[in-house]
Amino acid sequence: MARHTVTLIPGDGVGPEITEATVRVLEATGVEFEWDVQQAGMNVMEAEGTPLPQRVLDSILRNRTALKGPMTTPVGTGFRSVNVAIRQALDLYACVRPIKAYRGAKNIRDDLDFVIVRENTEDIYAGIEFAKGSPDCVELIADISRRAGKPIRPDSGLSIKPISVMGSERIVQFAFDQARRDGRRKVTAVHKANIMKHTDGLFLDVARKVAARNPDIEFEDRIVDNMCMQLVLRPYEYEILVCPNLYGDIISDLGAGMIGGLGLAPGANIGTNGSVFEATHGSAPKYAGQNRVNPMALMLSGVLMLRHLDESAAAGALESAIADVLAEGKSVTYDLKPNRNDPTAVGTSQVADAIVARLRAGA
Ligand code: NAD
């Protein structure tokens, strides 16, 4: 059996405990890993002067696959977000967020099974912003007002939204490839092209062209506000949603809410220079070191990683073991219990014990 070398970033806050739990269940599948452990985040700030030392990026570039715990963005480090910095440095342009209702979770309905593919590198997240009253902002407001023939109020701030043909083309093609990989039949492009004709309109035009090159998969588009309503009313009609950055961010959290919250929302960031698998949630600092939070979101990210490494049998076994433990509802953390103070809730580590036991029983 192949041995996979994977960069392991425990992160900070609850990161180390959910990472430990996830490593245990991944190893219990029988797949062999060599973990290239790279500390990052708050814990290395003092010693290394940055939460994101270059060695971490080098390790991911070398191994091409990483499993990552959440990281707090320390205030005043020059990083808007350490997590976004990793995605940008490695050009991890596709964020994949499956929204799946497992029995035993607090789903708003039981027929949820769609995947959000979010563009990760451009749109309003490009970080091109101008503070109200700054000389650049004043100059830009005058210039844009003149060119557009529409006055912008002088007390405005500006955030720029670039959307490119190249960025749109690769994310939409990624969505079609993802559909094929997952055996799904339809891709839906999400946009607001009726209002933002030169950014979302461009995204939609490109999406239609890419769709024409992928005729084996059905294609349609939805305006983002309607999309949100449709997801609540008729989610079973959707399979893969491909979204520019901002709508992808918002719809991902809508999706996480539909499956009962952050404790079960996995994610993958995939790009030209590697792939980083991480939960949607953050470092939940108030729970750090308490053996309390749900490790299943990171474990399900581990399932995505196994599929990415072509270990589909192990991925299926791990997903079933997690689903069984969830459905049984005994060895689950507080967030999955009917009442948050339920004394029968178990800790992070005990969830891993129960899943490992299932995997061994099924082996
Ligand atoms: P958070 O996701 O860390 O936590 C918000 C709340 O959600 C928690 O207080 C908890 O009640 C609940 N929660 C989160 N994860 C859970 C789990 N696994 N099990 C049970 N309950 C869970 O969001 P936040 O408090 O806004 O962010 C804290 C820090 O994390 C910030 O510094 C933020 O920048 C960072 N962050 C990192 C990532 C990442 O590493 N990818 C993502 C989001 C936020």
mmCIF file of C-alpha atoms and ligand atoms in Angstrom:
data_model
loop_
_atom_site.group_PDB
_atom_site.id
_atom_site.type_symbol
_atom_site.label_atom_id
_atom_site.label_comp_id
_atom_site.label_asym_id
_atom_site.label_seq_id
_atom_site.Cartn_x
_atom_site.Cartn_y
_atom_site.Cartn_z
ATOM 1 C CA MET A 1 0.000 0.000 0.000
ATOM 2 C CA ALA A 2 1.249 3.504 -0.844
ATOM 3 C CA ARG A 3 2.463 5.663 2.013
ATOM 4 C CA HIS A 4 1.319 9.279 1.802
ATOM 5 C CA THR A 5 3.476 12.117 3.038
ATOM 6 C CA VAL A 6 1.143 14.846 4.229
ATOM 7 C CA THR A 7 1.875 18.210 5.869
ATOM 8 C CA LEU A 8 0.097 18.325 9.231
ATOM 9 C CA ILE A 9 -0.624 21.781 10.669
ATOM 10 C CA PRO A 10 -2.220 21.389 14.114
ATOM 11 C CA GLY A 11 -2.951 25.146 14.281
ATOM 12 C CA ASP A 12 -3.961 26.799 17.571
ATOM 13 C CA GLY A 13 -7.024 27.127 19.801
ATOM 14 C CA VAL A 14 -8.925 23.838 19.500
ATOM 15 C CA GLY A 15 -6.783 22.938 16.466
ATOM 16 C CA PRO A 16 -4.317 20.570 18.178
ATOM 17 C CA GLU A 17 -7.035 18.474 19.872
ATOM 18 C CA ILE A 18 -9.237 18.036 16.794
ATOM 19 C CA THR A 19 -6.139 17.338 14.690
ATOM 20 C CA GLU A 20 -4.978 14.631 17.104
ATOM 21 C CA ALA A 21 -8.448 13.038 16.975
ATOM 22 C CA THR A 22 -8.499 13.209 13.162
ATOM 23 C CA VAL A 23 -5.031 11.712 12.745
ATOM 24 C CA ARG A 24 -6.114 8.772 14.902
ATOM 25 C CA VAL A 25 -9.190 7.976 12.808
ATOM 26 C CA LEU A 26 -7.296 8.446 9.533
ATOM 27 C CA GLU A 27 -4.623 6.010 10.684
ATOM 28 C CA ALA A 28 -7.288 3.547 11.841
ATOM 29 C CA THR A 29 -8.454 3.215 8.208
ATOM 30 C CA GLY A 30 -5.208 1.325 7.539
ATOM 31 C CA VAL A 31 -3.884 3.924 5.102
ATOM 32 C CA GLU A 32 -0.258 4.721 5.890
ATOM 33 C CA PHE A 33 0.763 8.321 6.445
ATOM 34 C CA GLU A 34 3.984 10.075 7.107
ATOM 35 C CA TRP A 35 3.070 13.348 8.829
ATOM 36 C CA ASP A 36 5.327 16.321 8.186
ATOM 37 C CA VAL A 37 4.232 18.277 11.274
ATOM 38 C CA GLN A 38 4.453 22.063 10.882
ATOM 39 C CA GLN A 39 3.522 24.320 13.766
ATOM 40 C CA ALA A 40 1.932 27.622 12.774
ATOM 41 C CA GLY A 41 -0.423 30.254 14.176
ATOM 42 C CA MET A 42 -0.395 31.953 17.584
ATOM 43 C CA ASN A 43 1.906 29.310 19.092
ATOM 44 C CA VAL A 44 4.877 30.207 16.898
ATOM 45 C CA MET A 45 4.393 33.990 16.866
ATOM 46 C CA GLU A 46 6.817 34.733 19.651
ATOM 47 C CA ALA A 47 9.595 32.392 18.569
ATOM 48 C CA GLU A 48 9.394 33.037 14.833
ATOM 49 C CA GLY A 49 7.915 36.542 14.609
ATOM 50 C CA THR A 50 5.145 35.465 12.227
ATOM 51 C CA PRO A 51 2.185 33.084 12.502
ATOM 52 C CA LEU A 52 2.985 31.747 9.042
ATOM 53 C CA PRO A 53 6.698 30.919 8.617
ATOM 54 C CA GLN A 54 7.881 30.184 5.075
ATOM 55 C CA ARG A 55 8.787 26.603 6.120
ATOM 56 C CA VAL A 56 5.036 25.858 6.413
ATOM 57 C CA LEU A 57 4.377 26.931 2.828
ATOM 58 C CA ASP A 58 7.513 25.091 1.655
ATOM 59 C CA SER A 59 6.289 21.907 3.307
ATOM 60 C CA ILE A 60 2.910 22.096 1.538
ATOM 61 C CA LEU A 61 4.634 22.843 -1.772
ATOM 62 C CA ARG A 62 6.842 19.794 -1.222
ATOM 63 C CA ASN A 63 4.129 17.364 -0.123
ATOM 64 C CA ARG A 64 1.271 18.895 -2.142
ATOM 65 C CA THR A 65 -1.289 17.778 0.453
ATOM 66 C CA ALA A 66 -1.937 19.242 3.911
ATOM 67 C CA LEU A 67 -4.347 18.599 6.756
ATOM 68 C CA LYS A 68 -4.799 21.773 8.747
ATOM 69 C CA GLY A 69 -6.332 22.711 12.065
ATOM 70 C CA PRO A 70 -7.818 26.191 12.447
ATOM 71 C CA MET A 71 -5.614 29.167 13.229
ATOM 72 C CA THR A 72 -6.361 32.407 15.014
ATOM 73 C CA THR A 73 -5.294 35.518 13.172
ATOM 74 C CA PRO A 74 -3.261 37.492 15.742
ATOM 75 C CA VAL A 75 -4.141 41.191 15.711
ATOM 76 C CA GLY A 76 -1.460 43.517 14.335
ATOM 77 C CA THR A 77 0.583 40.963 12.354
ATOM 78 C CA GLY A 78 -0.158 42.496 9.002
ATOM 79 C CA PHE A 79 -2.300 39.495 8.085
ATOM 80 C CA ARG A 80 -5.969 40.045 7.388
ATOM 81 C CA SER A 81 -6.249 36.282 7.929
ATOM 82 C CA VAL A 82 -3.476 33.690 8.139
ATOM 83 C CA ASN A 83 -5.801 31.195 6.522
ATOM 84 C CA VAL A 84 -6.509 33.437 3.552
ATOM 85 C CA ALA A 85 -2.749 34.117 3.296
ATOM 86 C CA ILE A 86 -2.060 30.369 2.848
ATOM 87 C CA ARG A 87 -4.704 30.151 0.122
ATOM 88 C CA GLN A 88 -3.259 33.145 -1.696
ATOM 89 C CA ALA A 89 0.404 32.140 -1.310
ATOM 90 C CA LEU A 90 -0.282 28.681 -2.771
ATOM 91 C CA ASP A 91 -2.943 29.785 -5.261
ATOM 92 C CA LEU A 92 -5.490 27.408 -3.751
ATOM 93 C CA TYR A 93 -8.175 28.749 -6.030
ATOM 94 C CA ALA A 94 -11.002 26.301 -5.333
ATOM 95 C CA CYS A 95 -12.732 25.909 -1.995
ATOM 96 C CA VAL A 96 -14.891 22.794 -1.871
ATOM 97 C CA ARG A 97 -17.597 22.570 0.803
ATOM 98 C CA PRO A 98 -19.917 19.550 0.732
ATOM 99 C CA ILE A 99 -23.267 20.071 2.468
ATOM 100 C CA LYS A 100 -24.615 16.671 3.435
ATOM 101 C CA ALA A 101 -27.306 15.756 5.945
ATOM 102 C CA TYR A 102 -26.182 12.868 8.163
ATOM 103 C CA ARG A 103 -28.724 11.117 10.339
ATOM 104 C CA GLY A 104 -28.435 12.276 13.937
ATOM 105 C CA ALA A 105 -27.282 15.790 13.048
ATOM 106 C CA LYS A 106 -29.457 18.850 13.539
ATOM 107 C CA ASN A 107 -30.288 19.153 9.834
ATOM 108 C CA ILE A 108 -33.097 21.463 8.795
ATOM 109 C CA ARG A 109 -34.169 18.650 6.471
ATOM 110 C CA ASP A 110 -32.880 15.188 5.634
ATOM 111 C CA ASP A 111 -32.422 15.427 1.863
ATOM 112 C CA LEU A 112 -29.394 17.729 1.734
ATOM 113 C CA ASP A 113 -26.551 16.615 -0.500
ATOM 114 C CA PHE A 114 -24.912 19.321 -2.577
ATOM 115 C CA VAL A 115 -21.409 20.718 -2.961
ATOM 116 C CA ILE A 116 -20.371 24.373 -2.978
ATOM 117 C CA VAL A 117 -17.350 25.194 -5.127
ATOM 118 C CA ARG A 118 -16.164 28.672 -4.172
ATOM 119 C CA GLU A 119 -13.608 30.744 -6.065
ATOM 120 C CA ASN A 120 -10.920 31.566 -3.527
ATOM 121 C CA THR A 121 -8.584 34.174 -4.987
ATOM 122 C CA GLU A 122 -10.423 37.178 -6.400
ATOM 123 C CA ASP A 123 -13.693 39.131 -6.113
ATOM 124 C CA ILE A 124 -14.104 41.539 -3.207
ATOM 125 C CA TYR A 125 -11.617 39.379 -1.224
ATOM 126 C CA ALA A 126 -8.689 40.525 -3.361
ATOM 127 C CA GLY A 127 -7.935 42.944 -0.497
ATOM 128 C CA ILE A 128 -7.933 46.057 -2.692
ATOM 129 C CA GLU A 129 -9.485 48.645 -0.437
ATOM 130 C CA PHE A 130 -9.199 52.389 0.061
ATOM 131 C CA ALA A 131 -10.017 54.019 3.392
ATOM 132 C CA LYS A 132 -12.512 56.873 3.456
ATOM 133 C CA GLY A 133 -10.713 60.210 3.239
ATOM 134 C CA SER A 134 -7.277 58.769 2.300
ATOM 135 C CA PRO A 135 -5.551 60.631 -0.581
ATOM 136 C CA ASP A 136 -5.879 57.584 -2.883
ATOM 137 C CA CYS A 137 -9.557 57.238 -2.049
ATOM 138 C CA VAL A 138 -10.245 60.935 -2.670
ATOM 139 C CA GLU A 139 -8.407 60.752 -5.999
ATOM 140 C CA LEU A 140 -10.166 57.553 -7.059
ATOM 141 C CA ILE A 141 -13.593 58.898 -6.131
ATOM 142 C CA ALA A 142 -13.001 61.969 -8.287
ATOM 143 C CA ASP A 143 -11.689 59.869 -11.177
ATOM 144 C CA ILE A 144 -14.427 57.222 -11.055
ATOM 145 C CA SER A 145 -17.192 59.799 -10.615
ATOM 146 C CA ARG A 146 -15.957 61.611 -13.709
ATOM 147 C CA ARG A 147 -15.519 58.459 -15.804
ATOM 148 C CA ALA A 148 -18.791 56.832 -14.764
ATOM 149 C CA GLY A 149 -20.725 60.072 -14.939
ATOM 150 C CA LYS A 150 -22.196 59.259 -11.537
ATOM 151 C CA PRO A 151 -21.120 60.989 -8.351
ATOM 152 C CA ILE A 152 -19.792 58.853 -5.503
ATOM 153 C CA ARG A 153 -20.397 60.439 -2.094
ATOM 154 C CA PRO A 154 -17.067 61.973 -0.896
ATOM 155 C CA ASP A 155 -17.394 60.309 2.525
ATOM 156 C CA SER A 156 -17.284 56.811 0.963
ATOM 157 C CA GLY A 157 -14.726 54.038 1.381
ATOM 158 C CA LEU A 158 -13.952 51.808 -1.607
ATOM 159 C CA SER A 159 -13.535 48.022 -1.910
ATOM 160 C CA ILE A 160 -12.655 46.822 -5.389
ATOM 161 C CA LYS A 161 -14.184 43.695 -6.903
ATOM 162 C CA PRO A 162 -12.027 42.229 -9.684
ATOM 163 C CA ILE A 163 -13.339 39.117 -11.496
ATOM 164 C CA SER A 164 -11.251 37.799 -14.367
ATOM 165 C CA VAL A 165 -11.815 35.502 -17.330
ATOM 166 C CA MET A 166 -8.887 33.331 -16.215
ATOM 167 C CA GLY A 167 -10.136 33.070 -12.604
ATOM 168 C CA SER A 168 -13.702 32.332 -13.692
ATOM 169 C CA GLU A 169 -12.706 29.808 -16.321
ATOM 170 C CA ARG A 170 -10.598 27.673 -14.030
ATOM 171 C CA ILE A 171 -13.117 27.602 -11.175
ATOM 172 C CA VAL A 172 -16.022 26.678 -13.449
ATOM 173 C CA GLN A 173 -13.951 23.974 -15.142
ATOM 174 C CA PHE A 174 -12.986 22.733 -11.673
ATOM 175 C CA ALA A 175 -16.716 22.489 -10.812
ATOM 176 C CA PHE A 176 -17.401 20.373 -13.900
ATOM 177 C CA ASP A 177 -14.447 18.113 -13.074
ATOM 178 C CA GLN A 178 -15.699 17.840 -9.492
ATOM 179 C CA ALA A 179 -19.148 16.831 -10.802
ATOM 180 C CA ARG A 180 -17.555 14.060 -12.846
ATOM 181 C CA ARG A 181 -15.387 12.906 -9.908
ATOM 182 C CA ASP A 182 -18.448 12.766 -7.627
ATOM 183 C CA GLY A 183 -20.768 11.167 -10.198
ATOM 184 C CA ARG A 184 -23.036 14.214 -10.176
ATOM 185 C CA ARG A 185 -24.958 15.453 -13.193
ATOM 186 C CA LYS A 186 -25.484 19.175 -12.820
ATOM 187 C CA VAL A 187 -23.520 22.390 -12.195
ATOM 188 C CA THR A 188 -25.304 25.624 -11.213
ATOM 189 C CA ALA A 189 -23.470 28.966 -11.536
ATOM 190 C CA VAL A 190 -24.406 31.521 -8.859
ATOM 191 C CA HIS A 191 -24.163 35.251 -9.631
ATOM 192 C CA LYS A 192 -25.786 38.657 -9.584
ATOM 193 C CA ALA A 193 -25.165 39.397 -13.255
ATOM 194 C CA ASN A 194 -28.330 41.468 -13.578
ATOM 195 C CA ILE A 195 -26.754 44.125 -11.318
ATOM 196 C CA MET A 196 -22.969 43.661 -11.721
ATOM 197 C CA LYS A 197 -22.731 43.204 -15.454
ATOM 198 C CA HIS A 198 -18.970 43.518 -15.818
ATOM 199 C CA THR A 199 -17.920 41.239 -12.972
ATOM 200 C CA ASP A 200 -20.718 38.765 -12.300
ATOM 201 C CA GLY A 201 -21.828 39.168 -15.909
ATOM 202 C CA LEU A 202 -18.340 38.200 -17.035
ATOM 203 C CA PHE A 203 -18.375 35.229 -14.643
ATOM 204 C CA LEU A 204 -21.690 34.048 -16.118
ATOM 205 C CA ASP A 205 -20.535 34.490 -19.733
ATOM 206 C CA VAL A 206 -17.400 32.487 -19.047
ATOM 207 C CA ALA A 207 -19.416 29.846 -17.177
ATOM 208 C CA ARG A 208 -21.682 29.384 -20.204
ATOM 209 C CA LYS A 209 -18.670 28.965 -22.489
ATOM 210 C CA VAL A 210 -17.071 26.421 -20.162
ATOM 211 C CA ALA A 211 -20.427 24.598 -19.944
ATOM 212 C CA ALA A 212 -20.525 24.330 -23.724
ATOM 213 C CA ARG A 213 -17.192 22.459 -23.558
ATOM 214 C CA ASN A 214 -18.606 20.050 -20.935
ATOM 215 C CA PRO A 215 -21.840 18.870 -22.560
ATOM 216 C CA ASP A 216 -21.991 15.621 -20.555
ATOM 217 C CA ILE A 217 -22.956 17.617 -17.429
ATOM 218 C CA GLU A 218 -26.095 19.738 -17.243
ATOM 219 C CA PHE A 219 -25.620 23.471 -16.608
ATOM 220 C CA GLU A 220 -27.878 26.223 -15.322
ATOM 221 C CA ASP A 221 -27.471 29.487 -13.434
ATOM 222 C CA ARG A 222 -29.230 31.196 -10.540
ATOM 223 C CA ILE A 223 -29.178 34.741 -9.200
ATOM 224 C CA VAL A 224 -27.690 34.554 -5.716
ATOM 225 C CA ASP A 225 -30.703 35.837 -3.778
ATOM 226 C CA ASN A 226 -33.005 33.378 -5.527
ATOM 227 C CA MET A 227 -30.367 30.668 -4.950
ATOM 228 C CA CYS A 228 -30.593 31.171 -1.184
ATOM 229 C CA MET A 229 -34.354 30.789 -1.265
ATOM 230 C CA GLN A 230 -34.164 27.735 -3.537
ATOM 231 C CA LEU A 231 -31.682 26.058 -1.220
ATOM 232 C CA VAL A 232 -34.117 26.349 1.646
ATOM 233 C CA LEU A 233 -37.174 25.278 -0.385
ATOM 234 C CA ARG A 234 -35.822 22.783 -2.957
ATOM 235 C CA PRO A 235 -32.216 21.857 -2.148
ATOM 236 C CA TYR A 236 -32.622 18.415 -3.764
ATOM 237 C CA GLU A 237 -32.635 20.115 -7.199
ATOM 238 C CA TYR A 238 -28.989 21.197 -6.811
ATOM 239 C CA GLU A 239 -25.790 19.187 -7.040
ATOM 240 C CA ILE A 240 -22.730 21.409 -7.546
ATOM 241 C CA LEU A 241 -22.946 25.180 -7.044
ATOM 242 C CA VAL A 242 -20.073 27.203 -8.485
ATOM 243 C CA CYS A 243 -19.775 30.651 -6.936
ATOM 244 C CA PRO A 244 -17.548 33.712 -7.015
ATOM 245 C CA ASN A 245 -15.752 34.275 -3.703
ATOM 246 C CA LEU A 246 -18.261 36.368 -1.709
ATOM 247 C CA TYR A 247 -21.410 34.422 -2.604
ATOM 248 C CA GLY A 248 -19.501 31.189 -1.978
ATOM 249 C CA ASP A 249 -18.562 32.408 1.482
ATOM 250 C CA ILE A 250 -22.128 33.317 2.389
ATOM 251 C CA ILE A 251 -23.748 30.228 0.875
ATOM 252 C CA SER A 252 -21.186 28.013 2.647
ATOM 253 C CA ASP A 253 -22.359 29.317 5.997
ATOM 254 C CA LEU A 254 -25.981 28.983 4.937
ATOM 255 C CA GLY A 255 -25.151 25.374 4.081
ATOM 256 C CA ALA A 256 -23.337 24.811 7.394
ATOM 257 C CA GLY A 257 -26.427 26.105 9.201
ATOM 258 C CA MET A 258 -28.650 23.738 7.198
ATOM 259 C CA ILE A 259 -26.676 20.753 8.466
ATOM 260 C CA GLY A 260 -26.777 21.909 12.076
ATOM 261 C CA GLY A 261 -23.748 24.166 12.435
ATOM 262 C CA LEU A 262 -20.001 24.316 12.151
ATOM 263 C CA GLY A 263 -19.203 21.077 13.955
ATOM 264 C CA LEU A 264 -19.991 19.019 10.843
ATOM 265 C CA ALA A 265 -18.921 21.308 7.968
ATOM 266 C CA PRO A 266 -15.789 20.063 6.174
ATOM 267 C CA GLY A 267 -13.747 21.830 3.527
ATOM 268 C CA ALA A 268 -10.910 21.559 1.046
ATOM 269 C CA ASN A 269 -8.842 24.276 -0.611
ATOM 270 C CA ILE A 270 -7.417 23.009 -3.857
ATOM 271 C CA GLY A 271 -5.123 24.684 -6.374
ATOM 272 C CA THR A 272 -2.212 24.588 -8.694
ATOM 273 C CA ASN A 273 0.402 24.189 -5.964
ATOM 274 C CA GLY A 274 -1.295 21.775 -3.604
ATOM 275 C CA SER A 275 -4.389 21.031 -1.536
ATOM 276 C CA VAL A 276 -5.202 21.947 2.048
ATOM 277 C CA PHE A 277 -7.983 20.123 3.889
ATOM 278 C CA GLU A 278 -9.551 21.949 6.842
ATOM 279 C CA ALA A 279 -12.819 22.381 8.699
ATOM 280 C CA THR A 280 -14.961 25.422 7.965
ATOM 281 C CA HIS A 281 -14.914 26.542 11.591
ATOM 282 C CA GLY A 282 -12.262 28.627 13.322
ATOM 283 C CA SER A 283 -10.051 28.073 16.360
ATOM 284 C CA ALA A 284 -12.903 28.513 18.919
ATOM 285 C CA PRO A 285 -10.374 29.880 21.477
ATOM 286 C CA LYS A 286 -12.769 29.758 24.412
ATOM 287 C CA TYR A 287 -12.869 25.944 24.153
ATOM 288 C CA ALA A 288 -9.112 25.444 23.642
ATOM 289 C CA GLY A 289 -7.588 22.595 25.631
ATOM 290 C CA GLN A 290 -10.949 21.502 27.093
ATOM 291 C CA ASN A 291 -11.470 18.301 25.065
ATOM 292 C CA ARG A 292 -14.949 19.589 24.296
ATOM 293 C CA VAL A 293 -15.509 20.545 20.642
ATOM 294 C CA ASN A 294 -16.659 18.359 17.796
ATOM 295 C CA PRO A 295 -13.785 16.926 15.712
ATOM 296 C CA MET A 296 -16.129 15.610 12.977
ATOM 297 C CA ALA A 297 -15.785 18.609 10.636
ATOM 298 C CA LEU A 298 -12.026 18.037 10.451
ATOM 299 C CA MET A 299 -12.535 14.262 10.242
ATOM 300 C CA LEU A 300 -14.912 14.757 7.289
ATOM 301 C CA SER A 301 -12.255 17.014 5.742
ATOM 302 C CA GLY A 302 -9.990 13.983 6.220
ATOM 303 C CA VAL A 303 -12.519 11.937 4.219
ATOM 304 C CA LEU A 304 -12.183 14.490 1.399
ATOM 305 C CA MET A 305 -8.410 14.190 1.684
ATOM 306 C CA LEU A 306 -8.543 10.386 1.417
ATOM 307 C CA ARG A 307 -10.627 10.684 -1.783
ATOM 308 C CA HIS A 308 -8.151 13.232 -3.113
ATOM 309 C CA LEU A 309 -5.332 10.750 -2.421
ATOM 310 C CA ASP A 310 -7.276 8.070 -4.339
ATOM 311 C CA GLU A 311 -7.956 6.126 -1.149
ATOM 312 C CA SER A 312 -11.665 5.856 -1.875
ATOM 313 C CA ALA A 313 -12.259 2.602 0.045
ATOM 314 C CA ALA A 314 -10.734 4.109 3.190
ATOM 315 C CA ALA A 315 -12.698 7.331 2.605
ATOM 316 C CA GLY A 316 -15.949 5.378 2.382
ATOM 317 C CA ALA A 317 -15.127 3.370 5.514
ATOM 318 C CA LEU A 318 -14.271 6.485 7.537
ATOM 319 C CA GLU A 319 -17.353 8.372 6.360
ATOM 320 C CA SER A 320 -19.582 5.396 7.303
ATOM 321 C CA ALA A 321 -17.941 5.084 10.722
ATOM 322 C CA ILE A 322 -18.510 8.805 11.401
ATOM 323 C CA ALA A 323 -22.114 8.535 10.142
ATOM 324 C CA ASP A 324 -22.774 5.489 12.388
ATOM 325 C CA VAL A 325 -21.456 7.234 15.506
ATOM 326 C CA LEU A 326 -23.522 10.300 14.646
ATOM 327 C CA ALA A 327 -26.689 8.302 14.002
ATOM 328 C CA GLU A 328 -26.290 6.402 17.260
ATOM 329 C CA GLY A 329 -25.965 9.754 19.063
ATOM 330 C CA LYS A 330 -24.177 8.330 22.114
ATOM 331 C CA SER A 331 -20.526 9.236 21.626
ATOM 332 C CA VAL A 332 -21.074 12.747 20.319
ATOM 333 C CA THR A 333 -20.071 16.188 21.563
ATOM 334 C CA TYR A 334 -22.351 18.758 23.192
ATOM 335 C CA ASP A 335 -23.262 20.518 19.946
ATOM 336 C CA LEU A 336 -24.985 17.380 18.626
ATOM 337 C CA LYS A 337 -27.004 16.752 21.780
ATOM 338 C CA PRO A 338 -30.539 18.153 22.047
ATOM 339 C CA ASN A 339 -29.391 20.366 24.907
ATOM 340 C CA ARG A 340 -25.926 21.999 25.015
ATOM 341 C CA ASN A 341 -25.533 21.165 28.712
ATOM 342 C CA ASP A 342 -26.423 17.506 28.225
ATOM 343 C CA PRO A 343 -24.280 15.576 30.762
ATOM 344 C CA THR A 344 -24.038 12.593 28.385
ATOM 345 C CA ALA A 345 -22.027 14.596 25.816
ATOM 346 C CA VAL A 346 -18.544 13.139 25.347
ATOM 347 C CA GLY A 347 -15.255 14.921 24.608
ATOM 348 C CA THR A 348 -13.297 15.363 21.371
ATOM 349 C CA SER A 349 -11.021 12.440 22.094
ATOM 350 C CA GLN A 350 -13.876 10.057 22.980
ATOM 351 C CA VAL A 351 -15.533 10.758 19.621
ATOM 352 C CA ALA A 352 -12.308 9.562 17.988
ATOM 353 C CA ASP A 353 -12.289 6.434 20.236
ATOM 354 C CA ALA A 354 -15.838 5.561 19.112
ATOM 355 C CA ILE A 355 -15.013 6.039 15.422
ATOM 356 C CA VAL A 356 -11.798 4.028 15.697
ATOM 357 C CA ALA A 357 -13.799 1.221 17.370
ATOM 358 C CA ARG A 358 -16.314 1.264 14.475
ATOM 359 C CA LEU A 359 -13.515 1.139 11.909
ATOM 360 C CA ARG A 360 -11.895 -1.816 13.707
ATOM 361 C CA ALA A 361 -15.252 -3.611 13.959
ATOM 362 C CA GLY A 362 -15.848 -3.118 10.233
ATOM 363 C CA ALA A 363 -12.319 -4.112 9.192
HETATM 364 P P1 NAD B 1 -15.120 29.832 15.428
HETATM 365 O O1 NAD B 1 -15.576 28.985 14.284
HETATM 366 O O2 NAD B 1 -13.756 29.583 15.936
HETATM 367 O O3 NAD B 1 -16.118 29.625 16.659
HETATM 368 C C1 NAD B 1 -17.409 30.181 16.777
HETATM 369 C C2 NAD B 1 -18.264 29.285 17.675
HETATM 370 O O4 NAD B 1 -18.707 28.168 16.916
HETATM 371 C C3 NAD B 1 -17.517 28.686 18.859
HETATM 372 O O5 NAD B 1 -17.486 29.541 19.963
HETATM 373 C C4 NAD B 1 -18.329 27.437 19.105
HETATM 374 O O6 NAD B 1 -19.489 27.766 19.857
HETATM 375 C C5 NAD B 1 -18.741 27.016 17.728
HETATM 376 N N1 NAD B 1 -17.825 26.001 17.160
HETATM 377 C C6 NAD B 1 -16.820 26.208 16.278
HETATM 378 N N2 NAD B 1 -16.227 25.057 15.988
HETATM 379 C C7 NAD B 1 -16.863 24.093 16.677
HETATM 380 C C8 NAD B 1 -16.699 22.696 16.803
HETATM 381 N N3 NAD B 1 -15.744 22.031 16.136
HETATM 382 N N4 NAD B 1 -17.518 22.020 17.638
HETATM 383 C C9 NAD B 1 -18.468 22.646 18.318
HETATM 384 N N5 NAD B 1 -18.685 23.968 18.257
HETATM 385 C C10 NAD B 1 -17.887 24.692 17.439
HETATM 386 O O7 NAD B 1 -15.295 31.358 14.954
HETATM 387 P P2 NAD B 1 -14.700 32.696 15.584
HETATM 388 O O8 NAD B 1 -14.852 32.660 17.070
HETATM 389 O O9 NAD B 1 -15.322 33.783 14.823
HETATM 390 O O10 NAD B 1 -13.158 32.685 15.220
HETATM 391 C C11 NAD B 1 -12.088 32.393 16.128
HETATM 392 C C12 NAD B 1 -10.758 32.542 15.410
HETATM 393 O O11 NAD B 1 -10.678 31.570 14.359
HETATM 394 C C13 NAD B 1 -10.550 33.917 14.731
HETATM 395 O O12 NAD B 1 -9.224 34.357 14.968
HETATM 396 C C14 NAD B 1 -10.731 33.634 13.259
HETATM 397 O O13 NAD B 1 -9.941 34.486 12.467
HETATM 398 C C15 NAD B 1 -10.230 32.202 13.165
HETATM 399 N N6 NAD B 1 -10.794 31.451 12.015
HETATM 400 C C16 NAD B 1 -9.967 30.562 11.440
HETATM 401 C C17 NAD B 1 -10.443 29.775 10.396
HETATM 402 C C18 NAD B 1 -9.504 28.799 9.773
HETATM 403 O O14 NAD B 1 -8.507 28.443 10.377
HETATM 404 N N7 NAD B 1 -9.772 28.325 8.581
HETATM 405 C C19 NAD B 1 -11.775 29.871 9.959
HETATM 406 C C20 NAD B 1 -12.610 30.787 10.629
HETATM 407 C C21 NAD B 1 -12.116 31.569 11.655
#
